[in-house]
């Protein structure tokens, strides 16, 4: 119900206001009285409300007729006793105004409202004070929700299984317990003031992660996996999700860090198994052919010469048939090891299957090839000792050249295979493609 001041009520209000000393005109007072969002009401010496503006009813639901002449209004909470009310009235009677304070008042429908209240002592004739109530229920509710959200977020952060770090202006300003654990620190102050970049190995100095943490580009980046150097000297692999957020008008970086060392190990193992021969440790056929294509493309730009060596062990089947596959496997492992010892770091070995291997020599010429192949033959012919047995075997090698013989990987491999076939006619020999046997 809305209190409408008109007729006698309006005159009474104007007369009341007219008795107060103030600069605004009575018409201006009336505008304020009628249109303010705050409840304004006038108290008599005995504490009864003798006048109230429309906002009073809007906020509390009580009309002036409901409460007029009641010395103990019904909108007080149960814990605000008549003795408390009398103490408040005595302060006003003594001329002491009561400044703004937060309290609660009961709406006519039973709803409890959060109120910002103030009382201004008047003590003129029968008028004790003018009171003002501001409804702050929504504001208080918002504040409670924010506090609840903050407390929930703080709890989530504190107990999160992920490390959470906040960095501002190049310095870490917050870490949760898991962040201490993952970096290997004992207390917050061991980390506060440092930068996350102090603990991460990043080879690319222009990476998005570096630019973000230097606050050169405040944009969200994709999750990245980096090696983290812990304070105890150990290294782990971590996944970093870094997000720029606005906090109190300032852009900060919130980073979520997860230890992915085990995951990365298994991923690396799976990658290795997919690209390498599990027995000898050299790359498998598909990986070798992919890399051969790349090296050919590079050679087209650099004008380098490549040599593809097709190699197999002479009479390997006899070893398997007479000594068993276990001995044969061990022989292949030692054979691959000797091949690795006879090539350069930039060269590559691949196993095609059985006892057949490929070697790619980069940036080579025939003189160097001859030197390498002769060294291999000498090394390969030395006895192998396996399970106490001495095994003597030789190898045959076919050689095809890029770009002299072919410019595609398929043809280059086919020509190397043809050269190997010719070399095996004599065994323990090597043969260039399209030349007489050596």
PDB file of C-alpha atoms in Angstrom, residues 123-405:
ATOM      1  CA  UNK A 123      13.126  18.102  19.778  1.00  0.00           C
ATOM      2  CA  UNK A 124      10.833  20.879  18.700  1.00  0.00           C
ATOM      3  CA  UNK A 125       7.506  20.923  20.454  1.00  0.00           C
ATOM      4  CA  UNK A 126       6.110  17.398  20.142  1.00  0.00           C
ATOM      5  CA  UNK A 127       8.465  16.345  17.293  1.00  0.00           C
ATOM      6  CA  UNK A 128      11.299  14.186  18.532  1.00  0.00           C
ATOM      7  CA  UNK A 129      13.214  13.237  15.371  1.00  0.00           C
ATOM      8  CA  UNK A 130      13.204  12.645  11.659  1.00  0.00           C
ATOM      9  CA  UNK A 131      14.272   9.123  10.641  1.00  0.00           C
ATOM     10  CA  UNK A 132      15.427   7.769   7.309  1.00  0.00           C
ATOM     11  CA  UNK A 133      15.540   4.128   6.217  1.00  0.00           C
ATOM     12  CA  UNK A 134      17.356   2.998   3.104  1.00  0.00           C
ATOM     13  CA  UNK A 135      16.534  -0.496   1.815  1.00  0.00           C
ATOM     14  CA  UNK A 136      19.873  -2.252   1.258  1.00  0.00           C
ATOM     15  CA  UNK A 137      18.479  -5.786   1.081  1.00  0.00           C
ATOM     16  CA  UNK A 138      19.564  -6.345  -2.527  1.00  0.00           C
ATOM     17  CA  UNK A 139      23.008  -4.867  -1.894  1.00  0.00           C
ATOM     18  CA  UNK A 140      23.501  -7.048   1.171  1.00  0.00           C
ATOM     19  CA  UNK A 141      22.327 -10.096  -0.753  1.00  0.00           C
ATOM     20  CA  UNK A 142      24.810  -9.321  -3.519  1.00  0.00           C
ATOM     21  CA  UNK A 143      27.565  -8.866  -0.940  1.00  0.00           C
ATOM     22  CA  UNK A 144      26.686 -12.183   0.693  1.00  0.00           C
ATOM     23  CA  UNK A 145      26.699 -13.914  -2.681  1.00  0.00           C
ATOM     24  CA  UNK A 146      30.064 -12.382  -3.517  1.00  0.00           C
ATOM     25  CA  UNK A 147      31.480 -13.447  -0.151  1.00  0.00           C
ATOM     26  CA  UNK A 148      30.068 -16.926  -0.653  1.00  0.00           C
ATOM     27  CA  UNK A 149      31.531 -17.117  -4.144  1.00  0.00           C
ATOM     28  CA  UNK A 150      34.861 -15.803  -2.877  1.00  0.00           C
ATOM     29  CA  UNK A 151      34.924 -18.307  -0.024  1.00  0.00           C
ATOM     30  CA  UNK A 152      33.974 -21.149  -2.358  1.00  0.00           C
ATOM     31  CA  UNK A 153      36.631 -20.079  -4.865  1.00  0.00           C
ATOM     32  CA  UNK A 154      39.221 -19.736  -2.099  1.00  0.00           C
ATOM     33  CA  UNK A 155      38.368 -23.231  -0.844  1.00  0.00           C
ATOM     34  CA  UNK A 156      38.549 -24.659  -4.355  1.00  0.00           C
ATOM     35  CA  UNK A 157      41.902 -22.980  -4.909  1.00  0.00           C
ATOM     36  CA  UNK A 158      43.314 -24.082  -1.557  1.00  0.00           C
ATOM     37  CA  UNK A 159      42.300 -27.704  -2.035  1.00  0.00           C
ATOM     38  CA  UNK A 160      42.757 -27.883  -5.799  1.00  0.00           C
ATOM     39  CA  UNK A 161      44.881 -30.836  -6.993  1.00  0.00           C
ATOM     40  CA  UNK A 162      46.328 -28.443  -9.578  1.00  0.00           C
ATOM     41  CA  UNK A 163      48.918 -25.797  -8.806  1.00  0.00           C
ATOM     42  CA  UNK A 164      47.461 -22.289  -9.107  1.00  0.00           C
ATOM     43  CA  UNK A 165      49.664 -19.224  -9.409  1.00  0.00           C
ATOM     44  CA  UNK A 166      48.739 -15.560  -9.869  1.00  0.00           C
ATOM     45  CA  UNK A 167      51.361 -13.276 -11.382  1.00  0.00           C
ATOM     46  CA  UNK A 168      51.158  -9.487 -11.646  1.00  0.00           C
ATOM     47  CA  UNK A 169      53.665  -7.092 -13.200  1.00  0.00           C
ATOM     48  CA  UNK A 170      56.179  -9.856 -13.690  1.00  0.00           C
ATOM     49  CA  UNK A 171      56.009 -11.175 -10.108  1.00  0.00           C
ATOM     50  CA  UNK A 172      54.133 -14.045  -8.483  1.00  0.00           C
ATOM     51  CA  UNK A 173      51.657 -12.637  -5.937  1.00  0.00           C
ATOM     52  CA  UNK A 174      49.752 -15.786  -4.937  1.00  0.00           C
ATOM     53  CA  UNK A 175      50.374 -19.532  -4.789  1.00  0.00           C
ATOM     54  CA  UNK A 176      48.197 -22.318  -3.467  1.00  0.00           C
ATOM     55  CA  UNK A 177      49.605 -25.293  -1.498  1.00  0.00           C
ATOM     56  CA  UNK A 178      49.896 -27.479  -4.601  1.00  0.00           C
ATOM     57  CA  UNK A 179      51.973 -24.764  -6.306  1.00  0.00           C
ATOM     58  CA  UNK A 180      54.411 -24.908  -3.384  1.00  0.00           C
ATOM     59  CA  UNK A 181      54.614 -28.677  -3.778  1.00  0.00           C
ATOM     60  CA  UNK A 182      55.067 -28.672  -7.551  1.00  0.00           C
ATOM     61  CA  UNK A 183      57.851 -26.048  -7.436  1.00  0.00           C
ATOM     62  CA  UNK A 184      59.413 -27.645  -4.368  1.00  0.00           C
ATOM     63  CA  UNK A 185      59.094 -24.663  -2.030  1.00  0.00           C
ATOM     64  CA  UNK A 186      58.423 -24.850   1.709  1.00  0.00           C
ATOM     65  CA  UNK A 187      56.518 -21.583   2.176  1.00  0.00           C
ATOM     66  CA  UNK A 188      54.783 -18.895   0.124  1.00  0.00           C
ATOM     67  CA  UNK A 189      57.551 -16.337   0.537  1.00  0.00           C
ATOM     68  CA  UNK A 190      60.009 -18.690  -1.176  1.00  0.00           C
ATOM     69  CA  UNK A 191      58.078 -18.033  -4.391  1.00  0.00           C
ATOM     70  CA  UNK A 192      56.296 -14.693  -3.915  1.00  0.00           C
ATOM     71  CA  UNK A 193      58.145 -11.979  -5.833  1.00  0.00           C
ATOM     72  CA  UNK A 194      59.730 -14.373  -8.333  1.00  0.00           C
ATOM     73  CA  UNK A 195      58.363 -15.107 -11.811  1.00  0.00           C
ATOM     74  CA  UNK A 196      57.039 -18.379 -13.145  1.00  0.00           C
ATOM     75  CA  UNK A 197      59.528 -17.899 -15.984  1.00  0.00           C
ATOM     76  CA  UNK A 198      62.309 -18.392 -13.413  1.00  0.00           C
ATOM     77  CA  UNK A 199      61.334 -22.059 -13.132  1.00  0.00           C
ATOM     78  CA  UNK A 200      60.564 -22.982 -16.748  1.00  0.00           C
ATOM     79  CA  UNK A 201      62.907 -24.033 -19.562  1.00  0.00           C
ATOM     80  CA  UNK A 202      61.678 -22.346 -22.718  1.00  0.00           C
ATOM     81  CA  UNK A 203      63.950 -22.644 -25.732  1.00  0.00           C
ATOM     82  CA  UNK A 204      61.944 -20.244 -27.903  1.00  0.00           C
ATOM     83  CA  UNK A 205      62.561 -16.762 -26.461  1.00  0.00           C
ATOM     84  CA  UNK A 206      59.671 -15.408 -28.534  1.00  0.00           C
ATOM     85  CA  UNK A 207      57.112 -17.961 -27.363  1.00  0.00           C
ATOM     86  CA  UNK A 208      53.570 -16.841 -26.543  1.00  0.00           C
ATOM     87  CA  UNK A 209      54.055 -18.011 -22.945  1.00  0.00           C
ATOM     88  CA  UNK A 210      57.039 -15.714 -22.429  1.00  0.00           C
ATOM     89  CA  UNK A 211      55.252 -12.747 -23.998  1.00  0.00           C
ATOM     90  CA  UNK A 212      52.228 -13.354 -21.796  1.00  0.00           C
ATOM     91  CA  UNK A 213      54.168 -13.612 -18.539  1.00  0.00           C
ATOM     92  CA  UNK A 214      56.155 -10.525 -19.444  1.00  0.00           C
ATOM     93  CA  UNK A 215      52.742  -8.956 -20.005  1.00  0.00           C
ATOM     94  CA  UNK A 216      53.710  -7.943 -23.527  1.00  0.00           C
ATOM     95  CA  UNK A 217      50.607  -9.609 -24.982  1.00  0.00           C
ATOM     96  CA  UNK A 218      47.722 -10.161 -22.568  1.00  0.00           C
ATOM     97  CA  UNK A 219      45.872 -12.821 -24.557  1.00  0.00           C
ATOM     98  CA  UNK A 220      44.751 -16.324 -23.670  1.00  0.00           C
ATOM     99  CA  UNK A 221      47.087 -18.966 -25.081  1.00  0.00           C
ATOM    100  CA  UNK A 222      46.693 -22.664 -25.748  1.00  0.00           C
ATOM    101  CA  UNK A 223      47.811 -25.079 -22.987  1.00  0.00           C
ATOM    102  CA  UNK A 224      51.522 -25.739 -23.300  1.00  0.00           C
ATOM    103  CA  UNK A 225      53.824 -28.439 -21.928  1.00  0.00           C
ATOM    104  CA  UNK A 226      57.148 -27.223 -20.542  1.00  0.00           C
ATOM    105  CA  UNK A 227      59.959 -28.563 -18.390  1.00  0.00           C
ATOM    106  CA  UNK A 228      59.901 -27.088 -14.886  1.00  0.00           C
ATOM    107  CA  UNK A 229      63.030 -26.815 -12.740  1.00  0.00           C
ATOM    108  CA  UNK A 230      62.078 -27.458  -9.121  1.00  0.00           C
ATOM    109  CA  UNK A 231      63.835 -25.742  -6.238  1.00  0.00           C
ATOM    110  CA  UNK A 232      65.355 -29.052  -5.130  1.00  0.00           C
ATOM    111  CA  UNK A 233      67.186 -29.350  -8.458  1.00  0.00           C
ATOM    112  CA  UNK A 234      64.935 -31.990 -10.028  1.00  0.00           C
ATOM    113  CA  UNK A 235      63.031 -31.503 -13.276  1.00  0.00           C
ATOM    114  CA  UNK A 236      59.440 -32.403 -14.115  1.00  0.00           C
ATOM    115  CA  UNK A 237      57.185 -31.862 -17.097  1.00  0.00           C
ATOM    116  CA  UNK A 238      54.155 -29.644 -16.533  1.00  0.00           C
ATOM    117  CA  UNK A 239      51.144 -28.503 -18.527  1.00  0.00           C
ATOM    118  CA  UNK A 240      50.503 -24.779 -18.121  1.00  0.00           C
ATOM    119  CA  UNK A 241      47.146 -23.127 -18.754  1.00  0.00           C
ATOM    120  CA  UNK A 242      47.663 -19.370 -18.466  1.00  0.00           C
ATOM    121  CA  UNK A 243      44.778 -16.897 -18.622  1.00  0.00           C
ATOM    122  CA  UNK A 244      44.898 -13.086 -18.310  1.00  0.00           C
ATOM    123  CA  UNK A 245      42.143 -11.858 -15.978  1.00  0.00           C
ATOM    124  CA  UNK A 246      41.087  -8.478 -14.618  1.00  0.00           C
ATOM    125  CA  UNK A 247      41.387  -8.118 -10.866  1.00  0.00           C
ATOM    126  CA  UNK A 248      40.655  -4.809  -9.126  1.00  0.00           C
ATOM    127  CA  UNK A 249      41.114  -2.835 -12.365  1.00  0.00           C
ATOM    128  CA  UNK A 250      44.463  -4.526 -13.045  1.00  0.00           C
ATOM    129  CA  UNK A 251      45.268  -7.263 -15.542  1.00  0.00           C
ATOM    130  CA  UNK A 252      46.942 -10.240 -13.893  1.00  0.00           C
ATOM    131  CA  UNK A 253      47.834 -13.734 -15.103  1.00  0.00           C
ATOM    132  CA  UNK A 254      46.317 -16.803 -13.512  1.00  0.00           C
ATOM    133  CA  UNK A 255      48.170 -20.005 -14.285  1.00  0.00           C
ATOM    134  CA  UNK A 256      46.994 -23.546 -13.647  1.00  0.00           C
ATOM    135  CA  UNK A 257      49.889 -26.010 -13.597  1.00  0.00           C
ATOM    136  CA  UNK A 258      49.642 -29.797 -13.725  1.00  0.00           C
ATOM    137  CA  UNK A 259      52.417 -32.343 -13.337  1.00  0.00           C
ATOM    138  CA  UNK A 260      52.312 -34.405 -16.542  1.00  0.00           C
ATOM    139  CA  UNK A 261      55.679 -36.127 -16.166  1.00  0.00           C
ATOM    140  CA  UNK A 262      54.184 -39.628 -16.145  1.00  0.00           C
ATOM    141  CA  UNK A 263      51.798 -38.814 -18.973  1.00  0.00           C
ATOM    142  CA  UNK A 264      54.581 -37.348 -21.086  1.00  0.00           C
ATOM    143  CA  UNK A 265      56.756 -40.389 -20.419  1.00  0.00           C
ATOM    144  CA  UNK A 266      54.056 -42.717 -21.720  1.00  0.00           C
ATOM    145  CA  UNK A 267      53.321 -40.424 -24.664  1.00  0.00           C
ATOM    146  CA  UNK A 268      57.013 -40.372 -25.529  1.00  0.00           C
ATOM    147  CA  UNK A 269      57.133 -44.154 -25.201  1.00  0.00           C
ATOM    148  CA  UNK A 270      54.126 -44.552 -27.487  1.00  0.00           C
ATOM    149  CA  UNK A 271      55.661 -42.138 -29.986  1.00  0.00           C
ATOM    150  CA  UNK A 272      58.938 -44.016 -29.828  1.00  0.00           C
ATOM    151  CA  UNK A 273      57.207 -47.365 -30.324  1.00  0.00           C
ATOM    152  CA  UNK A 274      55.275 -45.980 -33.282  1.00  0.00           C
ATOM    153  CA  UNK A 275      58.395 -44.627 -34.977  1.00  0.00           C
ATOM    154  CA  UNK A 276      61.137 -47.066 -34.010  1.00  0.00           C
ATOM    155  CA  UNK A 277      61.967 -50.726 -34.301  1.00  0.00           C
ATOM    156  CA  UNK A 278      61.473 -52.012 -30.731  1.00  0.00           C
ATOM    157  CA  UNK A 279      64.267 -54.589 -30.949  1.00  0.00           C
ATOM    158  CA  UNK A 280      67.184 -52.641 -32.420  1.00  0.00           C
ATOM    159  CA  UNK A 281      66.137 -49.091 -31.481  1.00  0.00           C
ATOM    160  CA  UNK A 282      66.612 -47.687 -34.992  1.00  0.00           C
ATOM    161  CA  UNK A 283      63.711 -46.001 -36.793  1.00  0.00           C
ATOM    162  CA  UNK A 284      61.169 -48.195 -38.548  1.00  0.00           C
ATOM    163  CA  UNK A 285      60.444 -48.304 -42.270  1.00  0.00           C
ATOM    164  CA  UNK A 286      57.604 -45.724 -42.339  1.00  0.00           C
ATOM    165  CA  UNK A 287      59.531 -43.213 -40.233  1.00  0.00           C
ATOM    166  CA  UNK A 288      62.664 -43.676 -42.342  1.00  0.00           C
ATOM    167  CA  UNK A 289      60.750 -43.068 -45.579  1.00  0.00           C
ATOM    168  CA  UNK A 290      59.085 -39.934 -44.159  1.00  0.00           C
ATOM    169  CA  UNK A 291      62.449 -38.580 -43.073  1.00  0.00           C
ATOM    170  CA  UNK A 292      63.995 -39.513 -46.442  1.00  0.00           C
ATOM    171  CA  UNK A 293      61.355 -37.407 -48.202  1.00  0.00           C
ATOM    172  CA  UNK A 294      62.169 -34.463 -45.927  1.00  0.00           C
ATOM    173  CA  UNK A 295      65.910 -34.806 -46.502  1.00  0.00           C
ATOM    174  CA  UNK A 296      65.377 -34.887 -50.272  1.00  0.00           C
ATOM    175  CA  UNK A 297      63.312 -31.681 -50.105  1.00  0.00           C
ATOM    176  CA  UNK A 298      66.065 -30.030 -48.060  1.00  0.00           C
ATOM    177  CA  UNK A 299      68.723 -31.252 -50.495  1.00  0.00           C
ATOM    178  CA  UNK A 300      66.837 -29.639 -53.374  1.00  0.00           C
ATOM    179  CA  UNK A 301      67.376 -26.286 -51.648  1.00  0.00           C
ATOM    180  CA  UNK A 302      70.941 -26.842 -50.410  1.00  0.00           C
ATOM    181  CA  UNK A 303      72.139 -28.800 -53.468  1.00  0.00           C
ATOM    182  CA  UNK A 304      73.582 -31.469 -51.199  1.00  0.00           C
ATOM    183  CA  UNK A 305      74.289 -35.039 -52.274  1.00  0.00           C
ATOM    184  CA  UNK A 306      72.611 -37.899 -50.411  1.00  0.00           C
ATOM    185  CA  UNK A 307      73.548 -41.559 -50.336  1.00  0.00           C
ATOM    186  CA  UNK A 308      71.100 -44.338 -49.513  1.00  0.00           C
ATOM    187  CA  UNK A 309      72.733 -47.579 -48.325  1.00  0.00           C
ATOM    188  CA  UNK A 310      70.710 -50.807 -48.405  1.00  0.00           C
ATOM    189  CA  UNK A 311      72.415 -53.350 -46.081  1.00  0.00           C
ATOM    190  CA  UNK A 312      71.800 -56.904 -44.969  1.00  0.00           C
ATOM    191  CA  UNK A 313      73.731 -59.633 -43.186  1.00  0.00           C
ATOM    192  CA  UNK A 314      75.121 -62.411 -45.320  1.00  0.00           C
ATOM    193  CA  UNK A 315      73.709 -65.894 -44.526  1.00  0.00           C
ATOM    194  CA  UNK A 316      71.583 -64.557 -41.650  1.00  0.00           C
ATOM    195  CA  UNK A 317      68.999 -67.304 -42.261  1.00  0.00           C
ATOM    196  CA  UNK A 318      71.645 -69.913 -41.487  1.00  0.00           C
ATOM    197  CA  UNK A 319      72.293 -68.287 -38.100  1.00  0.00           C
ATOM    198  CA  UNK A 320      68.587 -68.407 -37.267  1.00  0.00           C
ATOM    199  CA  UNK A 321      68.190 -71.989 -38.478  1.00  0.00           C
ATOM    200  CA  UNK A 322      71.273 -73.406 -36.712  1.00  0.00           C
ATOM    201  CA  UNK A 323      71.539 -71.298 -33.550  1.00  0.00           C
ATOM    202  CA  UNK A 324      67.923 -70.216 -33.031  1.00  0.00           C
ATOM    203  CA  UNK A 325      65.956 -66.982 -33.322  1.00  0.00           C
ATOM    204  CA  UNK A 326      67.122 -65.758 -29.915  1.00  0.00           C
ATOM    205  CA  UNK A 327      70.734 -65.737 -31.097  1.00  0.00           C
ATOM    206  CA  UNK A 328      69.579 -64.219 -34.390  1.00  0.00           C
ATOM    207  CA  UNK A 329      67.812 -61.368 -32.588  1.00  0.00           C
ATOM    208  CA  UNK A 330      70.869 -60.679 -30.442  1.00  0.00           C
ATOM    209  CA  UNK A 331      72.998 -60.617 -33.589  1.00  0.00           C
ATOM    210  CA  UNK A 332      70.704 -58.018 -35.176  1.00  0.00           C
ATOM    211  CA  UNK A 333      70.884 -55.865 -32.038  1.00  0.00           C
ATOM    212  CA  UNK A 334      74.695 -55.922 -32.054  1.00  0.00           C
ATOM    213  CA  UNK A 335      74.752 -55.374 -35.821  1.00  0.00           C
ATOM    214  CA  UNK A 336      72.564 -52.240 -35.455  1.00  0.00           C
ATOM    215  CA  UNK A 337      74.841 -51.006 -32.668  1.00  0.00           C
ATOM    216  CA  UNK A 338      77.900 -51.344 -34.919  1.00  0.00           C
ATOM    217  CA  UNK A 339      76.111 -49.431 -37.678  1.00  0.00           C
ATOM    218  CA  UNK A 340      75.401 -46.558 -35.248  1.00  0.00           C
ATOM    219  CA  UNK A 341      79.078 -46.482 -34.309  1.00  0.00           C
ATOM    220  CA  UNK A 342      80.125 -46.062 -37.927  1.00  0.00           C
ATOM    221  CA  UNK A 343      77.927 -43.136 -39.000  1.00  0.00           C
ATOM    222  CA  UNK A 344      77.690 -39.472 -38.094  1.00  0.00           C
ATOM    223  CA  UNK A 345      75.052 -37.753 -35.934  1.00  0.00           C
ATOM    224  CA  UNK A 346      73.360 -36.214 -38.969  1.00  0.00           C
ATOM    225  CA  UNK A 347      72.982 -39.629 -40.647  1.00  0.00           C
ATOM    226  CA  UNK A 348      70.059 -42.006 -40.063  1.00  0.00           C
ATOM    227  CA  UNK A 349      69.510 -45.770 -39.748  1.00  0.00           C
ATOM    228  CA  UNK A 350      66.247 -47.623 -40.355  1.00  0.00           C
ATOM    229  CA  UNK A 351      65.234 -51.270 -40.198  1.00  0.00           C
ATOM    230  CA  UNK A 352      63.138 -52.470 -43.128  1.00  0.00           C
ATOM    231  CA  UNK A 353      62.504 -55.955 -41.783  1.00  0.00           C
ATOM    232  CA  UNK A 354      64.380 -59.156 -40.996  1.00  0.00           C
ATOM    233  CA  UNK A 355      68.086 -58.449 -41.440  1.00  0.00           C
ATOM    234  CA  UNK A 356      67.564 -55.586 -43.932  1.00  0.00           C
ATOM    235  CA  UNK A 357      68.595 -52.057 -42.920  1.00  0.00           C
ATOM    236  CA  UNK A 358      68.807 -48.651 -44.588  1.00  0.00           C
ATOM    237  CA  UNK A 359      71.329 -45.919 -43.883  1.00  0.00           C
ATOM    238  CA  UNK A 360      70.945 -42.361 -45.177  1.00  0.00           C
ATOM    239  CA  UNK A 361      74.155 -40.350 -45.435  1.00  0.00           C
ATOM    240  CA  UNK A 362      73.698 -36.603 -45.707  1.00  0.00           C
ATOM    241  CA  UNK A 363      76.031 -34.099 -47.408  1.00  0.00           C
ATOM    242  CA  UNK A 364      78.239 -36.792 -48.819  1.00  0.00           C
ATOM    243  CA  UNK A 365      80.421 -37.618 -51.835  1.00  0.00           C
ATOM    244  CA  UNK A 366      81.734 -40.917 -53.229  1.00  0.00           C
ATOM    245  CA  UNK A 367      85.114 -40.615 -51.555  1.00  0.00           C
ATOM    246  CA  UNK A 368      83.460 -40.283 -48.151  1.00  0.00           C
ATOM    247  CA  UNK A 369      81.047 -43.101 -48.991  1.00  0.00           C
ATOM    248  CA  UNK A 370      83.919 -45.404 -49.880  1.00  0.00           C
ATOM    249  CA  UNK A 371      85.656 -44.575 -46.614  1.00  0.00           C
ATOM    250  CA  UNK A 372      82.515 -45.171 -44.538  1.00  0.00           C
ATOM    251  CA  UNK A 373      81.559 -48.401 -46.300  1.00  0.00           C
ATOM    252  CA  UNK A 374      85.062 -49.895 -46.035  1.00  0.00           C
ATOM    253  CA  UNK A 375      85.124 -49.032 -42.330  1.00  0.00           C
ATOM    254  CA  UNK A 376      81.735 -50.715 -41.945  1.00  0.00           C
ATOM    255  CA  UNK A 377      82.846 -53.900 -43.702  1.00  0.00           C
ATOM    256  CA  UNK A 378      85.898 -54.137 -41.487  1.00  0.00           C
ATOM    257  CA  UNK A 379      83.841 -53.570 -38.353  1.00  0.00           C
ATOM    258  CA  UNK A 380      80.956 -55.850 -39.373  1.00  0.00           C
ATOM    259  CA  UNK A 381      83.313 -58.764 -40.111  1.00  0.00           C
ATOM    260  CA  UNK A 382      84.754 -58.821 -36.602  1.00  0.00           C
ATOM    261  CA  UNK A 383      83.419 -61.742 -34.511  1.00  0.00           C
ATOM    262  CA  UNK A 384      80.201 -61.327 -32.502  1.00  0.00           C
ATOM    263  CA  UNK A 385      80.109 -62.996 -29.096  1.00  0.00           C
ATOM    264  CA  UNK A 386      76.584 -64.036 -28.072  1.00  0.00           C
ATOM    265  CA  UNK A 387      75.831 -66.348 -25.134  1.00  0.00           C
ATOM    266  CA  UNK A 388      79.445 -67.467 -25.159  1.00  0.00           C
ATOM    267  CA  UNK A 389      79.328 -68.344 -28.852  1.00  0.00           C
ATOM    268  CA  UNK A 390      81.561 -66.620 -31.375  1.00  0.00           C
ATOM    269  CA  UNK A 391      79.745 -65.794 -34.596  1.00  0.00           C
ATOM    270  CA  UNK A 392      81.489 -64.535 -37.696  1.00  0.00           C
ATOM    271  CA  UNK A 393      79.364 -62.995 -40.438  1.00  0.00           C
ATOM    272  CA  UNK A 394      79.711 -60.444 -43.218  1.00  0.00           C
ATOM    273  CA  UNK A 395      77.397 -57.925 -44.863  1.00  0.00           C
ATOM    274  CA  UNK A 396      76.478 -56.719 -48.334  1.00  0.00           C
ATOM    275  CA  UNK A 397      75.697 -53.082 -49.188  1.00  0.00           C
ATOM    276  CA  UNK A 398      73.950 -51.481 -52.149  1.00  0.00           C
ATOM    277  CA  UNK A 399      74.319 -47.737 -52.717  1.00  0.00           C
ATOM    278  CA  UNK A 400      72.088 -45.282 -54.652  1.00  0.00           C
ATOM    279  CA  UNK A 401      72.837 -41.548 -54.931  1.00  0.00           C
ATOM    280  CA  UNK A 402      70.649 -38.447 -54.921  1.00  0.00           C
ATOM    281  CA  UNK A 403      70.359 -36.720 -57.356  1.00  0.00           C
ATOM    282  CA  UNK A 404      72.697 -38.742 -59.564  1.00  0.00           C
ATOM    283  CA  UNK A 405      70.554 -41.914 -59.625  1.00  0.00           C
TER     284      UNK A 405
END
